[in-house]
Short mmCIF file of N, CA, C and O in Angstrom, two decimals:
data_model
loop_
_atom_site.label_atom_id
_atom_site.label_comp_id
_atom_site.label_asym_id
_atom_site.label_seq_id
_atom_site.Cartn_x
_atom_site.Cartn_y
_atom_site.Cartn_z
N UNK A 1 -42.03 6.25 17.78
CA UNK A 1 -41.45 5.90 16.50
C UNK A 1 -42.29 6.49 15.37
O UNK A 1 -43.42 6.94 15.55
N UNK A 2 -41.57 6.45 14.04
CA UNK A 2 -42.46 7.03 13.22
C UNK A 2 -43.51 6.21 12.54
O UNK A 2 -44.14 6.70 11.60
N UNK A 3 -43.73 4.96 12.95
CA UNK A 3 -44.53 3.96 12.07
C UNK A 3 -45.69 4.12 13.09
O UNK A 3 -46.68 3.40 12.97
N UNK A 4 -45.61 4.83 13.89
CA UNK A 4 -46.67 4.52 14.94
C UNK A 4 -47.52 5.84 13.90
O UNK A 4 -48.55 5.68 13.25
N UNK A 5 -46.87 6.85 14.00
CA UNK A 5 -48.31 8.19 13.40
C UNK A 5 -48.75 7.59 12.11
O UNK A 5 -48.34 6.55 11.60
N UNK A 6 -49.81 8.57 11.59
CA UNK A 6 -50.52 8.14 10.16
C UNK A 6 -50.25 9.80 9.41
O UNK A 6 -50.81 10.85 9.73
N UNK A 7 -49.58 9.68 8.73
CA UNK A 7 -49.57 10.97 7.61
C UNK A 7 -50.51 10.65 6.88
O UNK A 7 -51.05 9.62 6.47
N UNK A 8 -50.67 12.29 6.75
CA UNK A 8 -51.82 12.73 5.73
C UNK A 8 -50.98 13.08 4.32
O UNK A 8 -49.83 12.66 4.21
N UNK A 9 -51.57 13.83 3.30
CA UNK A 9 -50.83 13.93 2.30
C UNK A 9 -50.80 15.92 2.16
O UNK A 9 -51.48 16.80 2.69
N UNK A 10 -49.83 15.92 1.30
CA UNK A 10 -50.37 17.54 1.04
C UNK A 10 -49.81 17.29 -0.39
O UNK A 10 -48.71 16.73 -0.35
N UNK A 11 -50.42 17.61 -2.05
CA UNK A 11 -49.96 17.93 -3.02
C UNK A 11 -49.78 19.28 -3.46
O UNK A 11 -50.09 20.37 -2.99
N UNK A 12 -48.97 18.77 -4.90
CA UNK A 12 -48.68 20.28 -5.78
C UNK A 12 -49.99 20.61 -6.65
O UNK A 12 -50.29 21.69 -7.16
N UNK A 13 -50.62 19.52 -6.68
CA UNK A 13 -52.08 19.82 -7.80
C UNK A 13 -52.97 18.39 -7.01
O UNK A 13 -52.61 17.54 -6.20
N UNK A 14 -54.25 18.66 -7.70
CA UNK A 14 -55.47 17.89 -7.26
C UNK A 14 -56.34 17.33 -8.65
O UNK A 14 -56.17 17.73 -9.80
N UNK A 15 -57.15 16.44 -8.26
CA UNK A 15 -57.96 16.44 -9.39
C UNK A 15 -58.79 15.65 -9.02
O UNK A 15 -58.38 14.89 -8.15
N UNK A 16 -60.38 15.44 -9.47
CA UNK A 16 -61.49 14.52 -8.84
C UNK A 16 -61.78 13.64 -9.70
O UNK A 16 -61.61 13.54 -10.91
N UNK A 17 -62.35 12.86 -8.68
CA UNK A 17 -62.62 11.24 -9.22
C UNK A 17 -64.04 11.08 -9.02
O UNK A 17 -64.75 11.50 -8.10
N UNK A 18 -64.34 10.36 -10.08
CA UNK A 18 -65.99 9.89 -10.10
C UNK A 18 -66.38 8.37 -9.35
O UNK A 18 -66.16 7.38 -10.04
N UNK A 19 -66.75 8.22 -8.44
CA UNK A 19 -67.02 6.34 -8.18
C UNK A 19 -68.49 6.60 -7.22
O UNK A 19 -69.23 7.53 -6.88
N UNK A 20 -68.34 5.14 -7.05
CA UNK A 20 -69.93 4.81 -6.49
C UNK A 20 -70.67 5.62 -5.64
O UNK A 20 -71.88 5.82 -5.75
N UNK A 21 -69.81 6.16 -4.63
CA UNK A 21 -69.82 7.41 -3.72
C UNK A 21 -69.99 8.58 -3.77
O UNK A 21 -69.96 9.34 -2.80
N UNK A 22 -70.22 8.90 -5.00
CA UNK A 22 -69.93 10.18 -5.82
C UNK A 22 -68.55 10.84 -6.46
O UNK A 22 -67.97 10.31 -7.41
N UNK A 23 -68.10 12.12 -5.79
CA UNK A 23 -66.60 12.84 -6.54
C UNK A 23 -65.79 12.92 -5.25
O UNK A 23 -66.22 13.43 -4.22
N UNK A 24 -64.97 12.55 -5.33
CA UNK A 24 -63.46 12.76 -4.27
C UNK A 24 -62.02 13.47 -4.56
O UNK A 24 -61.28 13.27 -5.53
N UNK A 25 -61.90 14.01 -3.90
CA UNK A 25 -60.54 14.86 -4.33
C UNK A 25 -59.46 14.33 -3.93
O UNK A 25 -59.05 14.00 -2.82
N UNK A 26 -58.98 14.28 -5.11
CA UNK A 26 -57.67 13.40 -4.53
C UNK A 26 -56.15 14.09 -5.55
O UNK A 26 -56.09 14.84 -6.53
N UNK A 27 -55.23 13.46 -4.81
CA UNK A 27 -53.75 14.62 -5.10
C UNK A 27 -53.20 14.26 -6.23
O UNK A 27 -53.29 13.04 -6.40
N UNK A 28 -52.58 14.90 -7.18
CA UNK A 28 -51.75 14.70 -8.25
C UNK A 28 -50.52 15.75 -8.23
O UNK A 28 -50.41 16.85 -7.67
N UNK A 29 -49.61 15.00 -9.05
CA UNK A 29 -48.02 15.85 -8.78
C UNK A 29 -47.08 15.34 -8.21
O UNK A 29 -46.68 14.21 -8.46
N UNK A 30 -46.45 16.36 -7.08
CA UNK A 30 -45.46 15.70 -6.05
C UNK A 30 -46.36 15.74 -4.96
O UNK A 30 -47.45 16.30 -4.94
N UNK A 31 -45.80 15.08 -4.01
CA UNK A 31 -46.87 14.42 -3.08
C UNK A 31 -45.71 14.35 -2.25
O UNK A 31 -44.58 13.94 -2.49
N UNK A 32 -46.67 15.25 -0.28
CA UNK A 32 -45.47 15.09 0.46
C UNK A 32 -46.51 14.44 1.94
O UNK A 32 -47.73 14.31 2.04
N UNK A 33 -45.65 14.20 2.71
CA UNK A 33 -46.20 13.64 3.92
C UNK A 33 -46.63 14.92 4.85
O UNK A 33 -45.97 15.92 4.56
N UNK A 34 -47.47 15.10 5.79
CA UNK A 34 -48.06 15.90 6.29
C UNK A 34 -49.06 15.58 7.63
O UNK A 34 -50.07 14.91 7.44
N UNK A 35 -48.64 16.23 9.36
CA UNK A 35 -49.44 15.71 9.96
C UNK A 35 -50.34 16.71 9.72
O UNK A 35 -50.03 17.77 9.18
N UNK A 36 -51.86 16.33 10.23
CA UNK A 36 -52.63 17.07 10.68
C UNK A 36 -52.53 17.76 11.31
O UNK A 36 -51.73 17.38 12.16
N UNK A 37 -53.11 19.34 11.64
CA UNK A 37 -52.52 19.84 12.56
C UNK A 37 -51.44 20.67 12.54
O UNK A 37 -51.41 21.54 13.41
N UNK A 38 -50.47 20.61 11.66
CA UNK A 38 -49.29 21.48 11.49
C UNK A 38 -49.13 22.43 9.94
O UNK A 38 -49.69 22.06 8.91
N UNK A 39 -48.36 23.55 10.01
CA UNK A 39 -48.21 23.91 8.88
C UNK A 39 -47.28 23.77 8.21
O UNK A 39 -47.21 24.48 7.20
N UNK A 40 -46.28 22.88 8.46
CA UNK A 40 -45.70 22.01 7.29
C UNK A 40 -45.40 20.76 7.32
O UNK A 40 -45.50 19.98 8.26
N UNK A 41 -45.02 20.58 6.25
CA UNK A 41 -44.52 19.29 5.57
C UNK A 41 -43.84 18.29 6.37
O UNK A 41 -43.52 18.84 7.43
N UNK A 42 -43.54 17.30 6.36
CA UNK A 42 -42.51 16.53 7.49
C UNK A 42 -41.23 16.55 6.80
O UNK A 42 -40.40 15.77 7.28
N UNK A 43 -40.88 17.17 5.89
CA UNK A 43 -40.00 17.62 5.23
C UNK A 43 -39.42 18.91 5.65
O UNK A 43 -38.20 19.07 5.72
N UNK A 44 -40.23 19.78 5.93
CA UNK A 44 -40.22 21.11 6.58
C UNK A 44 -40.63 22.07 5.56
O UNK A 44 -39.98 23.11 5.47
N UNK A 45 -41.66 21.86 4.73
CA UNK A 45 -42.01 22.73 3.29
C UNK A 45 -43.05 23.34 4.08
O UNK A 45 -43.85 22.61 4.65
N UNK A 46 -43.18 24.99 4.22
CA UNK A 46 -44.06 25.68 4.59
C UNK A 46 -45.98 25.28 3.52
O UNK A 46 -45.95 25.39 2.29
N UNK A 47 -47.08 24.94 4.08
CA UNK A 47 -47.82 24.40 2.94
C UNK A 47 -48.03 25.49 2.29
O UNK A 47 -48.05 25.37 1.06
N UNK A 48 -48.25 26.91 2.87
CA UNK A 48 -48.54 28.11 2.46
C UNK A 48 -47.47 28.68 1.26
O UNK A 48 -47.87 29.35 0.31
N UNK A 49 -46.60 28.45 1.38
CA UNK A 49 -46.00 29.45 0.85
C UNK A 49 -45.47 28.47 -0.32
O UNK A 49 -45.27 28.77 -1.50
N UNK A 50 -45.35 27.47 0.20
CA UNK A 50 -45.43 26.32 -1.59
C UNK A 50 -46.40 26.01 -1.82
O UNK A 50 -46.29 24.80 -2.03
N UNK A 51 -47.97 26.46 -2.00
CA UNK A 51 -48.62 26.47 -2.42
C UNK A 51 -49.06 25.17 -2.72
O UNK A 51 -49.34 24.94 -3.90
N UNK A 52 -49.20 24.11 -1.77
CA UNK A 52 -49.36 22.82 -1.49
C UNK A 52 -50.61 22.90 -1.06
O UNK A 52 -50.95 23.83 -0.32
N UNK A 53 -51.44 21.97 -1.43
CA UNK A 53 -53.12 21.72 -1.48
C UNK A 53 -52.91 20.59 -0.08
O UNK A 53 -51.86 19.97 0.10
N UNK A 54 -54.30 20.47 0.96
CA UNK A 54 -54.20 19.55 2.01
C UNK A 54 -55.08 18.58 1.44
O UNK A 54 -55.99 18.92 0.68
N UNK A 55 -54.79 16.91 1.87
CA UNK A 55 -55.55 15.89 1.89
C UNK A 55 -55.66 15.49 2.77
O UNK A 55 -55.00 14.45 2.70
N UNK A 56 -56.32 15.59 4.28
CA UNK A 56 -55.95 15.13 5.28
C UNK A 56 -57.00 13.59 4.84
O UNK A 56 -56.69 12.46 5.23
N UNK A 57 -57.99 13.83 4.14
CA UNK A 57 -58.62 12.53 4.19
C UNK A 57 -58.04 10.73 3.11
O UNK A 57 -58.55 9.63 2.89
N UNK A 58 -56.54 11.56 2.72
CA UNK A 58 -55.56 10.51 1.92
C UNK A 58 -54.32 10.31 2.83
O UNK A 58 -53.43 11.16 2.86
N UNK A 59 -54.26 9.04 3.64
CA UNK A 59 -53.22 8.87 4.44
C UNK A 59 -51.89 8.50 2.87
O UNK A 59 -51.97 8.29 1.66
N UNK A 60 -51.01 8.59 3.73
CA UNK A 60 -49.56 8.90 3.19
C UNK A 60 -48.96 7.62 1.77
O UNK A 60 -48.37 7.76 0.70
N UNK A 61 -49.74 5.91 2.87
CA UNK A 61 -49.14 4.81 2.26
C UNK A 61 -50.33 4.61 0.89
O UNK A 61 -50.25 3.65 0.12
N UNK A 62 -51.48 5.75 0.76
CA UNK A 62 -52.65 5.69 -0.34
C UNK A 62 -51.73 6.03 -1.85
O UNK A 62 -51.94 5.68 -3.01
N UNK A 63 -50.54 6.94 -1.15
CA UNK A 63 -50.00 7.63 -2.53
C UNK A 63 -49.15 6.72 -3.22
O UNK A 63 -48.39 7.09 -4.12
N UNK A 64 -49.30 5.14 -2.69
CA UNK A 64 -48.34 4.33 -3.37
C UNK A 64 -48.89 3.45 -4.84
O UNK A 64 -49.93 2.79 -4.96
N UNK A 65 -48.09 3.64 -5.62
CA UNK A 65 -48.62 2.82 -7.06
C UNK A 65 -49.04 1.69 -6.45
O UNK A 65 -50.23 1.51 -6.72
N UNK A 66 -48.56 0.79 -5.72
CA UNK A 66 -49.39 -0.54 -5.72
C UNK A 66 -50.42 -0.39 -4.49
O UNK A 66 -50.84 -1.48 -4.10
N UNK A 67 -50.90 0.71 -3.80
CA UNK A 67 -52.17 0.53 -3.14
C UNK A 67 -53.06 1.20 -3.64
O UNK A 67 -54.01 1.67 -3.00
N UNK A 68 -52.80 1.35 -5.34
CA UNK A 68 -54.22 1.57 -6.13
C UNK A 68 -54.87 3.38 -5.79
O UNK A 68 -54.29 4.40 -6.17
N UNK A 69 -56.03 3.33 -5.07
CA UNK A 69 -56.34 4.41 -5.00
C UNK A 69 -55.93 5.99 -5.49
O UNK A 69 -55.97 6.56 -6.58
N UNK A 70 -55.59 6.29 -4.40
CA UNK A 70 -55.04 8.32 -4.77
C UNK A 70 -53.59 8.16 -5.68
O UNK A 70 -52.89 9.15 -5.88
N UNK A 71 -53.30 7.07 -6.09
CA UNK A 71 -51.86 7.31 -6.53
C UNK A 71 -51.79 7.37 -7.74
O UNK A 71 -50.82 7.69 -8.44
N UNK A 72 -53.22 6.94 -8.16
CA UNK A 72 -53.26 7.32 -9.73
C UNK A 72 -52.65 8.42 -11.17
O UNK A 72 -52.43 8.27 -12.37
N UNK A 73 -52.55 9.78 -9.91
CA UNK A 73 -52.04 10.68 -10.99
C UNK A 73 -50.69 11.43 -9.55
O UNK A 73 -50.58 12.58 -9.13
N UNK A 74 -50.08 10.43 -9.25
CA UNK A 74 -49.25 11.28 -8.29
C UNK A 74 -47.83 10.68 -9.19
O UNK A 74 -47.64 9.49 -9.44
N UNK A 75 -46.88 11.87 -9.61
CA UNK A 75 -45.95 11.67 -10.43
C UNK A 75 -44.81 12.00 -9.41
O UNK A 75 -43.86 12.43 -10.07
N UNK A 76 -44.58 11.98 -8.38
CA UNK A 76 -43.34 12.29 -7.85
C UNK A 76 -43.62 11.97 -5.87
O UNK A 76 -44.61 12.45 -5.31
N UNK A 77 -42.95 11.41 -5.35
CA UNK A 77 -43.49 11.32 -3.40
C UNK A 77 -42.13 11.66 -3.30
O UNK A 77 -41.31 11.07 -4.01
N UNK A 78 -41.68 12.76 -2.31
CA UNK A 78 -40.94 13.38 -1.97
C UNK A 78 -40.04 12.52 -1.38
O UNK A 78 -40.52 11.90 -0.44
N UNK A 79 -38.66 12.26 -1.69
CA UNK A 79 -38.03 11.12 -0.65
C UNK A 79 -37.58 11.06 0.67
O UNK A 79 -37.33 10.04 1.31
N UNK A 80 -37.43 13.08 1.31
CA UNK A 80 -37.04 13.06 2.52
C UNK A 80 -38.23 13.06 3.07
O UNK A 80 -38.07 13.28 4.27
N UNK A 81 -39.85 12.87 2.71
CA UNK A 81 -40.65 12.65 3.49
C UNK A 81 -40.95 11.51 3.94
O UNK A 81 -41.43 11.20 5.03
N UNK A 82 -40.38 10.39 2.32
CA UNK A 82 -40.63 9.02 2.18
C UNK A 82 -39.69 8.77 3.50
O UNK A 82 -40.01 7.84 4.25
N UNK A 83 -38.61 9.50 3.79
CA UNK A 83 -37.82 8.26 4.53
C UNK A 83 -38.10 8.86 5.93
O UNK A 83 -37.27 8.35 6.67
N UNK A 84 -38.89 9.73 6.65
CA UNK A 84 -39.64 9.81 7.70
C UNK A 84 -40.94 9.38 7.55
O UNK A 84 -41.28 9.15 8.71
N UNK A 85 -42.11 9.07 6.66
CA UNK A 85 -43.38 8.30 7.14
C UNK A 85 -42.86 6.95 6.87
O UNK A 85 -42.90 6.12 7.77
N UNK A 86 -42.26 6.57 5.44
CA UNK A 86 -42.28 5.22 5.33
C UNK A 86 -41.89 4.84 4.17
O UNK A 86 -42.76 5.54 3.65
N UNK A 87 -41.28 4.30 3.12
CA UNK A 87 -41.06 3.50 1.73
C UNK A 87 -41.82 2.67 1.66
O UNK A 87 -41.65 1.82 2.54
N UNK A 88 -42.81 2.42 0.85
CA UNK A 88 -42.57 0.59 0.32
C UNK A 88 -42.65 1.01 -1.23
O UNK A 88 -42.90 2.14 -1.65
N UNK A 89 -42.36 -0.20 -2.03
CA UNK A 89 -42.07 -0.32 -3.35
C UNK A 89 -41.08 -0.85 -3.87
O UNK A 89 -40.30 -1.27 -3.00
N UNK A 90 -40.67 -1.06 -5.09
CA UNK A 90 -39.54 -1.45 -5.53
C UNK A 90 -38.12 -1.08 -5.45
O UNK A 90 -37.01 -1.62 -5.48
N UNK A 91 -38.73 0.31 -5.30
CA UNK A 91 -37.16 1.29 -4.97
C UNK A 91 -37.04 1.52 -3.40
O UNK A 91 -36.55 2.62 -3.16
N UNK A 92 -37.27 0.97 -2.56
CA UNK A 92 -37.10 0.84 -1.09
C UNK A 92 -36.03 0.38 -1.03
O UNK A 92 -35.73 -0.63 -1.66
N UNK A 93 -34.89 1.28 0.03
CA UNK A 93 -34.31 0.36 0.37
C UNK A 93 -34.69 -0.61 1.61
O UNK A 93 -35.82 -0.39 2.05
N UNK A 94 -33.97 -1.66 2.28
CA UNK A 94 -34.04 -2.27 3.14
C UNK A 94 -33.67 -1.23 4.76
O UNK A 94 -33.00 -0.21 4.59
N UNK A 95 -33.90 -1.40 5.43
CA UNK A 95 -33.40 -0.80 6.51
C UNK A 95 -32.26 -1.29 7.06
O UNK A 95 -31.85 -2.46 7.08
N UNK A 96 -31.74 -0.21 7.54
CA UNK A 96 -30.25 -1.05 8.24
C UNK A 96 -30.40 -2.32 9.17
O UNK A 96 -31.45 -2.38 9.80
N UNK A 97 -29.45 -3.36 9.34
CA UNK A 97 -29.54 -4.10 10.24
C UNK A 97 -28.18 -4.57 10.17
O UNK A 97 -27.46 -4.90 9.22
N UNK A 98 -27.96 -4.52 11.77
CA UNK A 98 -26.30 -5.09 12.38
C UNK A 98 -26.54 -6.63 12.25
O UNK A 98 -27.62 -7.01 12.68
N UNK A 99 -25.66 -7.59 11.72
CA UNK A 99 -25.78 -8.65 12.26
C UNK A 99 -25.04 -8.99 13.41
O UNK A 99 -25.51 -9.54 14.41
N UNK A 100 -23.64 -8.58 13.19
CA UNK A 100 -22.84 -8.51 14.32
C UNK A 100 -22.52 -7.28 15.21
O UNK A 100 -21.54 -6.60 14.91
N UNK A 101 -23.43 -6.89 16.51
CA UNK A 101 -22.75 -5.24 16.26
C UNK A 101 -21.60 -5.61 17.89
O UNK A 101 -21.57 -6.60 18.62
N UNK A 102 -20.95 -4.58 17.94
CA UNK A 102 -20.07 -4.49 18.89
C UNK A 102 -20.54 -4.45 20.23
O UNK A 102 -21.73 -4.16 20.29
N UNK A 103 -19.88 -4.68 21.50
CA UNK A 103 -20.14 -4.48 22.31
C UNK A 103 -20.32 -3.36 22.75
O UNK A 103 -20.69 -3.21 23.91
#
């Protein structure tokens, strides 16, 4: 299933952050899902040739406004990636569910 892998991120731009740890690079822009390991997108965006920066060290659910971190300057998460790693947020939908399904 797909909740089992952990996406990484790949952006359109980057930018660093100062904290206790020192500077970290982290993604700004559109923001797509990405395994390790492959050269594209889970979308199917070549990273090369769209000129997409790698984060393998920012898993996928970091790029969300309410888990704080890397999502700070990320203005756009791609939705056909969203709906292969995962949604959450306000604009999620629910997932399908039968209550009654047929035999």
């Amino acid at each position: 299933m797909a909740r089992d892998k952990r996406y990484a991120v790949a952006a359109s731009g980057q930018w660093t952050a100062e904290d206790d740890q020192g500077r970290r690079r982290l993604p700004s822009g559109e923001v797509h899902a990405w395994e390790p390991g492959m050269n594209q997108t889970v979308c199917g965006l070549s990273l090369s040739r769209s000129q997409l920066v790698r984060f393998s060290h920012v898993t996928w659910l970091d790029t969300f406004p309410a888990s704080g971190g890397a999502a700070d300057r990320v203005r756009r998460q791609c939705p056909r990636c969203a709906s292969v790693a995962g949604r959450r947020g306000g604009d999620a939908r629910p997932r399908r569910h039968r209550t009654d399904p047929r035999p």
